[in-house]
């Protein structure tokens, strides 16, 4: 049995994982919120806020690797697991719990 | 969910603010709800730079480290201007002057220290404040009050010949006042300097116009409601209208003492930085560790770093074991660095001195058991070992060269020059406040921090006392100009693999590595490095051509969607217009597309073509299809354009057909990957209307129907006239030599090394030898390889407009569906 979601939390089905090519990211719209979901080459999933805290760059368009994302606009780096800024003084990224269901659909939980 | 821990910090000075900054930037910092209670009514400013504010080299608004908004952004509650009056450690709460209580789970005391006031007659008024005209120099308020008063003053006296007193005297002198400095000891900086050094310094200081009164003890302030002079113990008097008291500091421990915490000179802390009662820590000038209190920032930053680690990572056992201190005087025109002991402790200590008193030079080293134990480095002696190097030896306790003279003067021929910052080893600490090494600074430059500010922001170098700023600047200039520095990694093709480009190419070929992940697997222990991916992808494409195993994730976004990303995440589309020559039909098509897709901006570019700006990712394939024109590659590291001028067909000066030549060049080399972008031009005569001599490659027609070929020109962030590679007779020869150069550049340039840097690095003579005289016998092969690249070229727009590489290649935002809701929804 899955643990019940905490109050106020919503779980979204983002569709099948194959929509994100290995090693890339995609932006998803969860009702009125945009998030970025990344699928690493070694099949780890990460979900963060969609826009870079620096100047709003689309993070899903960044290059990833070693658990980090490089923003496509000015190459600021962030840790995908924790959202922490790496070598820059931006605020960290908001991250979201993400998992796969038995059919290979991506599930993301958003808590407010 | 566990409740967040409440962390309360008393004191918003150098130590308190640094601690908070360290905590919020670390993983684990999010577990704290942080409240800062600071007596000063500001966000956090750099106290050290108050000397600069006094001297007029900084405005007060430029010394702020964190504005109030920074606290908001990081969710930190800052109560600026609210002093804490009591700590109730049994109740885990503190009280503020207005009576409010604040509860904590962990408390950090960082109250710093206050100026020590000597017992001078008539110093204090009845209300306990200083007599008008007398000032301390510790806070921004002090500094501003002092500045305001100094504009009316003529003659200032500084009491105290320590670091602070000297900086205050120098600052006031620069404000144009007559300045006297009174010091109790017979020599200046007696805590840091021996008497020889003190005497030389005294001469230098008086040469700067500060009148010294050494060995004089002040006993009284003269004046009724405002200061008019000082009286000394020998009965003599000195008239003045302003006085700065810089006679030392006293740690602020009253609060801790009243609460029952163990205190001596400072608040007693152990190696865990913990006080004598549970859940309270102390750092900074208010703390006393192993019998030592500190009055400089480097130790307290170390304390803040360690405490932040301990608070955010429960597994950390990191301890603070004390700091060795070195410091540099911040008086312009005076070069003084001191560290450790100033005198030998016993007969076994070695003392090495070099003195040229008339030139103001004095160097003294104390060596104990083969390690540097202390040093006085006064005066700038060209050709000597830089102070930064000795500070490094001191802090790390490195073994010293047996030939001691090498500590002061580099001796063997190779080291003769090893004095500028460029030659220092990479691990030399440049910024002694923040502990930033030369290597870290260079790495930041290479990561794109090309302005001094960006560099300092990124590394924190020069954000402390600022005295290393000129060295940081020197490093920046060096690294930007592509000059050789000692860090080998500047020669690596990509950061993750410690190989130069030729070495890397050889290994890739030998082991048949055809994809970026294969390279990481084979050469980086399977560890992916995102900063290395795009460079490797470009190199592999160049090496393997058609046989390259393309992994899209290794490409920069521009190369995944074949358009240039813009600041708002939209893209620009620049179709190829060969040689800048277009037709009404083509223009009409572009116009139709712009209208149909509501393109926000249509712009004529500096590359003689038309840019459709502000296109959404999803629109790209359809726009390409409708345009039916090839990609202009304005988004990638590849052959870009060939600009042309009118040339001999129409222009009355034209000596050669530059338009036809330009079109031929562009048709042949379009879109071929390069280490960086390559832009060309052809000009029909030396008037050079298409600016061919400042292009990566340019051809200029000259009298006699001949063409000059220029390489390595630039008119972007640098301006450089290209070097003449050779002069040839026909269009075909121009194409041949240009192609040959491009292939050589593809094989030998570093990733993102523009042709202008490459040509300078290799040298034009060498290029002529290899590419024109064929000294290495590789010309035929180069010609073959570039021909293969020409043949392998496929226009990405034509291909991917019809058939995206993956179904979501051009998706902007994919939709998701809510499936379950938490309780209470
Ligand atoms: C569109 C255009 C400006 C214009 O409206 O005229 C342009 C626009 C950009 N230039 Fe440029 N450059 C344009 C001609 C030039 C020229 C002139 C030329 O090509 O004849 C130069 C000087 C020559 C040169 O290349 O050195 C030029 C020197 C630069 C530089 C500095 C390169 C250098 O190292 O010196 C950059 C930055 C870089 O490459 O790192 C740059 C970068 C850029 C980028 C791509 C910024 C970026 O990385 O996103 C701009 C894209 C804006 C956008 O959002 O689309 N652009 N840029 C020109 C496109 C030409 C074309 O048709 O392809
Ligand atoms: C002009 C000048 C130049 C200097 N130059 C150098 C230099 O070049 N290199 C160097 O290493 N060092 C230098 N120093 C010394 C350096 O500034 C100090 O070592 C450092 O500021 C100490 O940091 P701190 O946080 O312990 O104390 P502070 O920076 O003094 O901060 C303590 C803060 O706590 C607040 N506070 C005190 N009591 C309470 C209370 N009860 N409630 C709330 N808040 C309280 C104070 O208002 C203050 O803001 C210089 C100092 C001065 C004044
Ligand atoms: S000069 Fe080039 S890079 Fe700079 S803003 Fe203009 S287009 Fe952008
Ligand atoms: S917007 Fe992300 S780095 Fe600038």
PDB file of N, CA, C and O in Angstrom, chain B residues 191-192 292 294 296 298-299 302 322-328 337-343 349-350 364-377 385-401 407 427-429 432:
ATOM      1  N   UNK B 191      52.819  45.289  18.439  1.00  0.00           N
ATOM      2  CA  UNK B 191      52.385  43.900  18.585  1.00  0.00           C
ATOM      3  C   UNK B 191      52.869  43.043  17.426  1.00  0.00           C
ATOM      4  O   UNK B 191      53.141  41.860  17.573  1.00  0.00           O
ATOM      5  N   UNK B 192      52.979  43.669  16.259  1.00  0.00           N
ATOM      6  CA  UNK B 192      53.307  42.885  15.076  1.00  0.00           C
ATOM      7  C   UNK B 192      54.754  43.042  14.620  1.00  0.00           C
ATOM      8  O   UNK B 192      55.277  42.171  13.942  1.00  0.00           O
ATOM      9  N   UNK B 292      42.858  32.064  23.629  1.00  0.00           N
ATOM     10  CA  UNK B 292      43.171  33.033  22.583  1.00  0.00           C
ATOM     11  C   UNK B 292      41.911  33.752  22.114  1.00  0.00           C
ATOM     12  O   UNK B 292      40.912  33.099  21.817  1.00  0.00           O
ATOM     13  N   UNK B 294      40.704  36.518  19.027  1.00  0.00           N
ATOM     14  CA  UNK B 294      41.230  36.987  17.741  1.00  0.00           C
ATOM     15  C   UNK B 294      40.614  38.324  17.373  1.00  0.00           C
ATOM     16  O   UNK B 294      39.472  38.603  17.741  1.00  0.00           O
ATOM     17  N   UNK B 296      40.905  39.494  13.974  1.00  0.00           N
ATOM     18  CA  UNK B 296      40.958  39.560  12.513  1.00  0.00           C
ATOM     19  C   UNK B 296      39.889  38.636  11.949  1.00  0.00           C
ATOM     20  O   UNK B 296      39.395  37.747  12.643  1.00  0.00           O
ATOM     21  N   UNK B 298      39.984  36.383   9.310  1.00  0.00           N
ATOM     22  CA  UNK B 298      40.240  35.028   8.806  1.00  0.00           C
ATOM     23  C   UNK B 298      39.903  33.957   9.849  1.00  0.00           C
ATOM     24  O   UNK B 298      39.226  32.977   9.515  1.00  0.00           O
ATOM     25  N   UNK B 299      40.306  34.111  11.104  1.00  0.00           N
ATOM     26  CA  UNK B 299      39.940  33.085  12.078  1.00  0.00           C
ATOM     27  C   UNK B 299      38.428  32.958  12.261  1.00  0.00           C
ATOM     28  O   UNK B 299      37.910  31.850  12.363  1.00  0.00           O
ATOM     29  N   UNK B 302      36.862  31.025   9.520  1.00  0.00           N
ATOM     30  CA  UNK B 302      37.120  29.598   9.699  1.00  0.00           C
ATOM     31  C   UNK B 302      36.150  29.032  10.747  1.00  0.00           C
ATOM     32  O   UNK B 302      35.572  27.960  10.563  1.00  0.00           O
ATOM     33  N   UNK B 322      42.068  26.291  16.358  1.00  0.00           N
ATOM     34  CA  UNK B 322      42.814  27.556  16.456  1.00  0.00           C
ATOM     35  C   UNK B 322      43.322  27.993  15.096  1.00  0.00           C
ATOM     36  O   UNK B 322      43.357  27.213  14.151  1.00  0.00           O
ATOM     37  N   UNK B 323      43.683  29.254  14.970  1.00  0.00           N
ATOM     38  CA  UNK B 323      44.144  29.785  13.689  1.00  0.00           C
ATOM     39  C   UNK B 323      45.512  30.443  13.833  1.00  0.00           C
ATOM     40  O   UNK B 323      45.776  31.105  14.830  1.00  0.00           O
ATOM     41  N   UNK B 324      46.330  30.228  12.843  1.00  0.00           N
ATOM     42  CA  UNK B 324      47.570  31.005  12.758  1.00  0.00           C
ATOM     43  C   UNK B 324      47.196  32.276  12.012  1.00  0.00           C
ATOM     44  O   UNK B 324      46.452  32.216  11.034  1.00  0.00           O
ATOM     45  N   UNK B 325      47.672  33.430  12.440  1.00  0.00           N
ATOM     46  CA  UNK B 325      47.177  34.616  11.759  1.00  0.00           C
ATOM     47  C   UNK B 325      48.259  35.403  11.034  1.00  0.00           C
ATOM     48  O   UNK B 325      49.384  35.526  11.482  1.00  0.00           O
ATOM     49  N   UNK B 326      47.826  35.885   9.893  1.00  0.00           N
ATOM     50  CA  UNK B 326      48.695  36.751   9.117  1.00  0.00           C
ATOM     51  C   UNK B 326      47.836  37.938   8.732  1.00  0.00           C
ATOM     52  O   UNK B 326      46.626  37.831   8.651  1.00  0.00           O
ATOM     53  N   UNK B 327      48.456  39.061   8.518  1.00  0.00           N
ATOM     54  CA  UNK B 327      47.643  40.208   8.126  1.00  0.00           C
ATOM     55  C   UNK B 327      48.453  41.168   7.271  1.00  0.00           C
ATOM     56  O   UNK B 327      49.684  41.138   7.242  1.00  0.00           O
ATOM     57  N   UNK B 328      47.709  41.986   6.575  1.00  0.00           N
ATOM     58  CA  UNK B 328      48.301  42.938   5.666  1.00  0.00           C
ATOM     59  C   UNK B 328      47.751  44.306   5.986  1.00  0.00           C
ATOM     60  O   UNK B 328      46.540  44.444   6.182  1.00  0.00           O
ATOM     61  N   UNK B 337      53.167  43.042   5.254  1.00  0.00           N
ATOM     62  CA  UNK B 337      52.485  41.802   5.613  1.00  0.00           C
ATOM     63  C   UNK B 337      53.205  41.233   6.831  1.00  0.00           C
ATOM     64  O   UNK B 337      54.437  41.200   6.855  1.00  0.00           O
ATOM     65  N   UNK B 338      52.439  40.821   7.818  1.00  0.00           N
ATOM     66  CA  UNK B 338      53.053  40.225   9.002  1.00  0.00           C
ATOM     67  C   UNK B 338      52.335  38.923   9.323  1.00  0.00           C
ATOM     68  O   UNK B 338      51.157  38.769   9.037  1.00  0.00           O
ATOM     69  N   UNK B 339      53.087  37.990   9.902  1.00  0.00           N
ATOM     70  CA  UNK B 339      52.466  36.724  10.292  1.00  0.00           C
ATOM     71  C   UNK B 339      53.246  36.129  11.456  1.00  0.00           C
ATOM     72  O   UNK B 339      54.460  36.332  11.576  1.00  0.00           O
ATOM     73  N   UNK B 340      52.537  35.431  12.300  1.00  0.00           N
ATOM     74  CA  UNK B 340      53.158  34.652  13.367  1.00  0.00           C
ATOM     75  C   UNK B 340      54.061  35.466  14.279  1.00  0.00           C
ATOM     76  O   UNK B 340      53.813  36.634  14.589  1.00  0.00           O
ATOM     77  N   UNK B 341      55.165  34.807  14.707  1.00  0.00           N
ATOM     78  CA  UNK B 341      56.070  35.428  15.680  1.00  0.00           C
ATOM     79  C   UNK B 341      56.921  36.516  15.038  1.00  0.00           C
ATOM     80  O   UNK B 341      57.329  36.415  13.886  1.00  0.00           O
ATOM     81  N   UNK B 342      57.223  37.526  15.850  1.00  0.00           N
ATOM     82  CA  UNK B 342      58.099  38.576  15.326  1.00  0.00           C
ATOM     83  C   UNK B 342      59.519  38.445  15.858  1.00  0.00           C
ATOM     84  O   UNK B 342      60.445  39.079  15.356  1.00  0.00           O
ATOM     85  N   UNK B 343      59.690  37.649  16.903  1.00  0.00           N
ATOM     86  CA  UNK B 343      61.026  37.446  17.466  1.00  0.00           C
ATOM     87  C   UNK B 343      61.271  35.949  17.646  1.00  0.00           C
ATOM     88  O   UNK B 343      60.315  35.197  17.840  1.00  0.00           O
ATOM     89  N   UNK B 349      65.864  28.834  17.158  1.00  0.00           N
ATOM     90  CA  UNK B 349      65.139  29.440  16.043  1.00  0.00           C
ATOM     91  C   UNK B 349      66.115  30.138  15.100  1.00  0.00           C
ATOM     92  O   UNK B 349      67.031  30.822  15.546  1.00  0.00           O
ATOM     93  N   UNK B 350      65.884  29.942  13.804  1.00  0.00           N
ATOM     94  CA  UNK B 350      66.720  30.668  12.836  1.00  0.00           C
ATOM     95  C   UNK B 350      66.059  32.000  12.523  1.00  0.00           C
ATOM     96  O   UNK B 350      64.832  32.070  12.409  1.00  0.00           O
ATOM     97  N   UNK B 364      62.011  39.905   7.412  1.00  0.00           N
ATOM     98  CA  UNK B 364      62.535  39.105   8.509  1.00  0.00           C
ATOM     99  C   UNK B 364      61.721  37.821   8.610  1.00  0.00           C
ATOM    100  O   UNK B 364      60.486  37.856   8.627  1.00  0.00           O
ATOM    101  N   UNK B 365      62.429  36.706   8.648  1.00  0.00           N
ATOM    102  CA  UNK B 365      61.746  35.415   8.733  1.00  0.00           C
ATOM    103  C   UNK B 365      62.212  34.698   9.985  1.00  0.00           C
ATOM    104  O   UNK B 365      63.403  34.707  10.300  1.00  0.00           O
ATOM    105  N   UNK B 366      61.291  34.089  10.706  1.00  0.00           N
ATOM    106  CA  UNK B 366      61.635  33.265  11.864  1.00  0.00           C
ATOM    107  C   UNK B 366      61.333  31.818  11.480  1.00  0.00           C
ATOM    108  O   UNK B 366      60.210  31.503  11.057  1.00  0.00           O
ATOM    109  N   UNK B 367      62.355  30.965  11.605  1.00  0.00           N
ATOM    110  CA  UNK B 367      62.161  29.572  11.201  1.00  0.00           C
ATOM    111  C   UNK B 367      62.373  28.680  12.424  1.00  0.00           C
ATOM    112  O   UNK B 367      63.362  28.840  13.151  1.00  0.00           O
ATOM    113  N   UNK B 368      61.404  27.806  12.638  1.00  0.00           N
ATOM    114  CA  UNK B 368      61.517  26.876  13.759  1.00  0.00           C
ATOM    115  C   UNK B 368      61.326  25.457  13.238  1.00  0.00           C
ATOM    116  O   UNK B 368      60.335  25.173  12.567  1.00  0.00           O
ATOM    117  N   UNK B 369      62.247  24.605  13.525  1.00  0.00           N
ATOM    118  CA  UNK B 369      62.211  23.204  13.082  1.00  0.00           C
ATOM    119  C   UNK B 369      61.887  23.103  11.594  1.00  0.00           C
ATOM    120  O   UNK B 369      61.047  22.319  11.165  1.00  0.00           O
ATOM    121  N   UNK B 370      62.551  23.951  10.841  1.00  0.00           N
ATOM    122  CA  UNK B 370      62.423  23.848   9.389  1.00  0.00           C
ATOM    123  C   UNK B 370      61.130  24.423   8.828  1.00  0.00           C
ATOM    124  O   UNK B 370      60.867  24.302   7.631  1.00  0.00           O
ATOM    125  N   UNK B 371      60.292  25.011   9.668  1.00  0.00           N
ATOM    126  CA  UNK B 371      59.030  25.598   9.163  1.00  0.00           C
ATOM    127  C   UNK B 371      59.023  27.092   9.442  1.00  0.00           C
ATOM    128  O   UNK B 371      59.604  27.542  10.435  1.00  0.00           O
ATOM    129  N   UNK B 372      58.273  27.802   8.622  1.00  0.00           N
ATOM    130  CA  UNK B 372      58.168  29.249   8.819  1.00  0.00           C
ATOM    131  C   UNK B 372      57.261  29.530  10.005  1.00  0.00           C
ATOM    132  O   UNK B 372      56.111  29.086  10.046  1.00  0.00           O
ATOM    133  N   UNK B 373      57.778  30.253  10.967  1.00  0.00           N
ATOM    134  CA  UNK B 373      57.052  30.468  12.219  1.00  0.00           C
ATOM    135  C   UNK B 373      56.565  31.905  12.330  1.00  0.00           C
ATOM    136  O   UNK B 373      55.676  32.207  13.122  1.00  0.00           O
ATOM    137  N   UNK B 374      57.149  32.754  11.526  1.00  0.00           N
ATOM    138  CA  UNK B 374      56.716  34.138  11.570  1.00  0.00           C
ATOM    139  C   UNK B 374      57.468  34.933  10.524  1.00  0.00           C
ATOM    140  O   UNK B 374      58.526  34.497  10.042  1.00  0.00           O
ATOM    141  N   UNK B 375      56.913  36.076  10.131  1.00  0.00           N
ATOM    142  CA  UNK B 375      57.618  36.908   9.160  1.00  0.00           C
ATOM    143  C   UNK B 375      57.126  38.335   9.218  1.00  0.00           C
ATOM    144  O   UNK B 375      55.973  38.609   9.576  1.00  0.00           O
ATOM    145  N   UNK B 376      58.028  39.227   8.896  1.00  0.00           N
ATOM    146  CA  UNK B 376      57.699  40.638   8.709  1.00  0.00           C
ATOM    147  C   UNK B 376      58.161  40.961   7.294  1.00  0.00           C
ATOM    148  O   UNK B 376      59.327  40.746   6.964  1.00  0.00           O
ATOM    149  N   UNK B 377      57.253  41.413   6.466  1.00  0.00           N
ATOM    150  CA  UNK B 377      57.619  41.711   5.074  1.00  0.00           C
ATOM    151  C   UNK B 377      57.202  43.137   4.784  1.00  0.00           C
ATOM    152  O   UNK B 377      56.034  43.422   4.548  1.00  0.00           O
ATOM    153  N   UNK B 385      60.546  37.118  -3.637  1.00  0.00           N
ATOM    154  CA  UNK B 385      59.440  36.170  -3.553  1.00  0.00           C
ATOM    155  C   UNK B 385      58.211  36.911  -3.015  1.00  0.00           C
ATOM    156  O   UNK B 385      58.313  37.648  -2.041  1.00  0.00           O
ATOM    157  N   UNK B 386      57.062  36.758  -3.645  1.00  0.00           N
ATOM    158  CA  UNK B 386      55.896  37.518  -3.203  1.00  0.00           C
ATOM    159  C   UNK B 386      55.426  37.104  -1.806  1.00  0.00           C
ATOM    160  O   UNK B 386      55.555  35.949  -1.412  1.00  0.00           O
ATOM    161  N   UNK B 387      54.862  38.085  -1.109  1.00  0.00           N
ATOM    162  CA  UNK B 387      54.380  37.829   0.247  1.00  0.00           C
ATOM    163  C   UNK B 387      53.369  36.685   0.269  1.00  0.00           C
ATOM    164  O   UNK B 387      53.364  35.867   1.185  1.00  0.00           O
ATOM    165  N   UNK B 388      52.540  36.617  -0.764  1.00  0.00           N
ATOM    166  CA  UNK B 388      51.499  35.584  -0.786  1.00  0.00           C
ATOM    167  C   UNK B 388      52.100  34.185  -0.678  1.00  0.00           C
ATOM    168  O   UNK B 388      51.543  33.284  -0.071  1.00  0.00           O
ATOM    169  N   UNK B 389      53.268  34.028  -1.281  1.00  0.00           N
ATOM    170  CA  UNK B 389      53.919  32.713  -1.249  1.00  0.00           C
ATOM    171  C   UNK B 389      54.367  32.380   0.185  1.00  0.00           C
ATOM    172  O   UNK B 389      54.219  31.249   0.645  1.00  0.00           O
ATOM    173  N   UNK B 390      54.882  33.384   0.889  1.00  0.00           N
ATOM    174  CA  UNK B 390      55.345  33.136   2.257  1.00  0.00           C
ATOM    175  C   UNK B 390      54.163  32.924   3.200  1.00  0.00           C
ATOM    176  O   UNK B 390      54.217  32.097   4.101  1.00  0.00           O
ATOM    177  N   UNK B 391      53.083  33.659   2.957  1.00  0.00           N
ATOM    178  CA  UNK B 391      51.884  33.455   3.773  1.00  0.00           C
ATOM    179  C   UNK B 391      51.422  32.005   3.616  1.00  0.00           C
ATOM    180  O   UNK B 391      51.039  31.344   4.573  1.00  0.00           O
ATOM    181  N   UNK B 392      51.516  31.523   2.399  1.00  0.00           N
ATOM    182  CA  UNK B 392      51.098  30.149   2.143  1.00  0.00           C
ATOM    183  C   UNK B 392      51.997  29.149   2.879  1.00  0.00           C
ATOM    184  O   UNK B 392      51.521  28.222   3.532  1.00  0.00           O
ATOM    185  N   UNK B 393      53.297  29.354   2.801  1.00  0.00           N
ATOM    186  CA  UNK B 393      54.231  28.470   3.501  1.00  0.00           C
ATOM    187  C   UNK B 393      53.947  28.487   4.996  1.00  0.00           C
ATOM    188  O   UNK B 393      53.993  27.468   5.676  1.00  0.00           O
ATOM    189  N   UNK B 394      53.632  29.669   5.480  1.00  0.00           N
ATOM    190  CA  UNK B 394      53.359  29.831   6.902  1.00  0.00           C
ATOM    191  C   UNK B 394      52.101  29.075   7.309  1.00  0.00           C
ATOM    192  O   UNK B 394      52.103  28.281   8.241  1.00  0.00           O
ATOM    193  N   UNK B 395      51.026  29.283   6.553  1.00  0.00           N
ATOM    194  CA  UNK B 395      49.756  28.672   6.958  1.00  0.00           C
ATOM    195  C   UNK B 395      49.773  27.165   6.801  1.00  0.00           C
ATOM    196  O   UNK B 395      49.122  26.454   7.540  1.00  0.00           O
ATOM    197  N   UNK B 396      50.478  26.691   5.803  1.00  0.00           N
ATOM    198  CA  UNK B 396      50.447  25.241   5.591  1.00  0.00           C
ATOM    199  C   UNK B 396      51.569  24.522   6.321  1.00  0.00           C
ATOM    200  O   UNK B 396      51.612  23.293   6.336  1.00  0.00           O
ATOM    201  N   UNK B 397      52.503  25.276   6.874  1.00  0.00           N
ATOM    202  CA  UNK B 397      53.618  24.629   7.560  1.00  0.00           C
ATOM    203  C   UNK B 397      54.450  23.778   6.622  1.00  0.00           C
ATOM    204  O   UNK B 397      55.002  22.751   7.022  1.00  0.00           O
ATOM    205  N   UNK B 398      54.544  24.185   5.369  1.00  0.00           N
ATOM    206  CA  UNK B 398      55.336  23.420   4.399  1.00  0.00           C
ATOM    207  C   UNK B 398      56.814  23.433   4.761  1.00  0.00           C
ATOM    208  O   UNK B 398      57.315  24.418   5.302  1.00  0.00           O
ATOM    209  N   UNK B 399      57.534  22.364   4.438  1.00  0.00           N
ATOM    210  CA  UNK B 399      58.985  22.385   4.623  1.00  0.00           C
ATOM    211  C   UNK B 399      59.613  23.464   3.735  1.00  0.00           C
ATOM    212  O   UNK B 399      59.122  23.728   2.628  1.00  0.00           O
ATOM    213  N   UNK B 400      60.703  24.052   4.199  1.00  0.00           N
ATOM    214  CA  UNK B 400      61.290  25.185   3.477  1.00  0.00           C
ATOM    215  C   UNK B 400      62.502  24.727   2.666  1.00  0.00           C
ATOM    216  O   UNK B 400      63.121  23.710   2.989  1.00  0.00           O
ATOM    217  N   UNK B 401      62.846  25.474   1.628  1.00  0.00           N
ATOM    218  CA  UNK B 401      64.038  25.116   0.863  1.00  0.00           C
ATOM    219  C   UNK B 401      65.284  25.168   1.750  1.00  0.00           C
ATOM    220  O   UNK B 401      65.391  26.066   2.598  1.00  0.00           O
ATOM    221  N   UNK B 407      63.990  31.685   0.022  1.00  0.00           N
ATOM    222  CA  UNK B 407      62.738  32.137   0.632  1.00  0.00           C
ATOM    223  C   UNK B 407      62.473  33.598   0.333  1.00  0.00           C
ATOM    224  O   UNK B 407      61.346  34.062   0.356  1.00  0.00           O
ATOM    225  N   UNK B 427      48.111  26.475  -6.021  1.00  0.00           N
ATOM    226  CA  UNK B 427      47.458  26.404  -4.718  1.00  0.00           C
ATOM    227  C   UNK B 427      47.852  27.572  -3.814  1.00  0.00           C
ATOM    228  O   UNK B 427      47.502  27.592  -2.653  1.00  0.00           O
ATOM    229  N   UNK B 428      48.557  28.539  -4.360  1.00  0.00           N
ATOM    230  CA  UNK B 428      48.870  29.717  -3.555  1.00  0.00           C
ATOM    231  C   UNK B 428      47.588  30.442  -3.177  1.00  0.00           C
ATOM    232  O   UNK B 428      46.718  30.662  -4.015  1.00  0.00           O
ATOM    233  N   UNK B 429      47.504  30.799  -1.944  1.00  0.00           N
ATOM    234  CA  UNK B 429      46.333  31.540  -1.506  1.00  0.00           C
ATOM    235  C   UNK B 429      46.496  32.995  -1.907  1.00  0.00           C
ATOM    236  O   UNK B 429      47.461  33.641  -1.532  1.00  0.00           O
ATOM    237  N   UNK B 432      43.619  36.176   1.250  1.00  0.00           N
ATOM    238  CA  UNK B 432      43.905  35.606   2.558  1.00  0.00           C
ATOM    239  C   UNK B 432      42.750  35.762   3.525  1.00  0.00           C
ATOM    240  O   UNK B 432      42.753  35.168   4.595  1.00  0.00           O
TER     241      UNK B 432
END
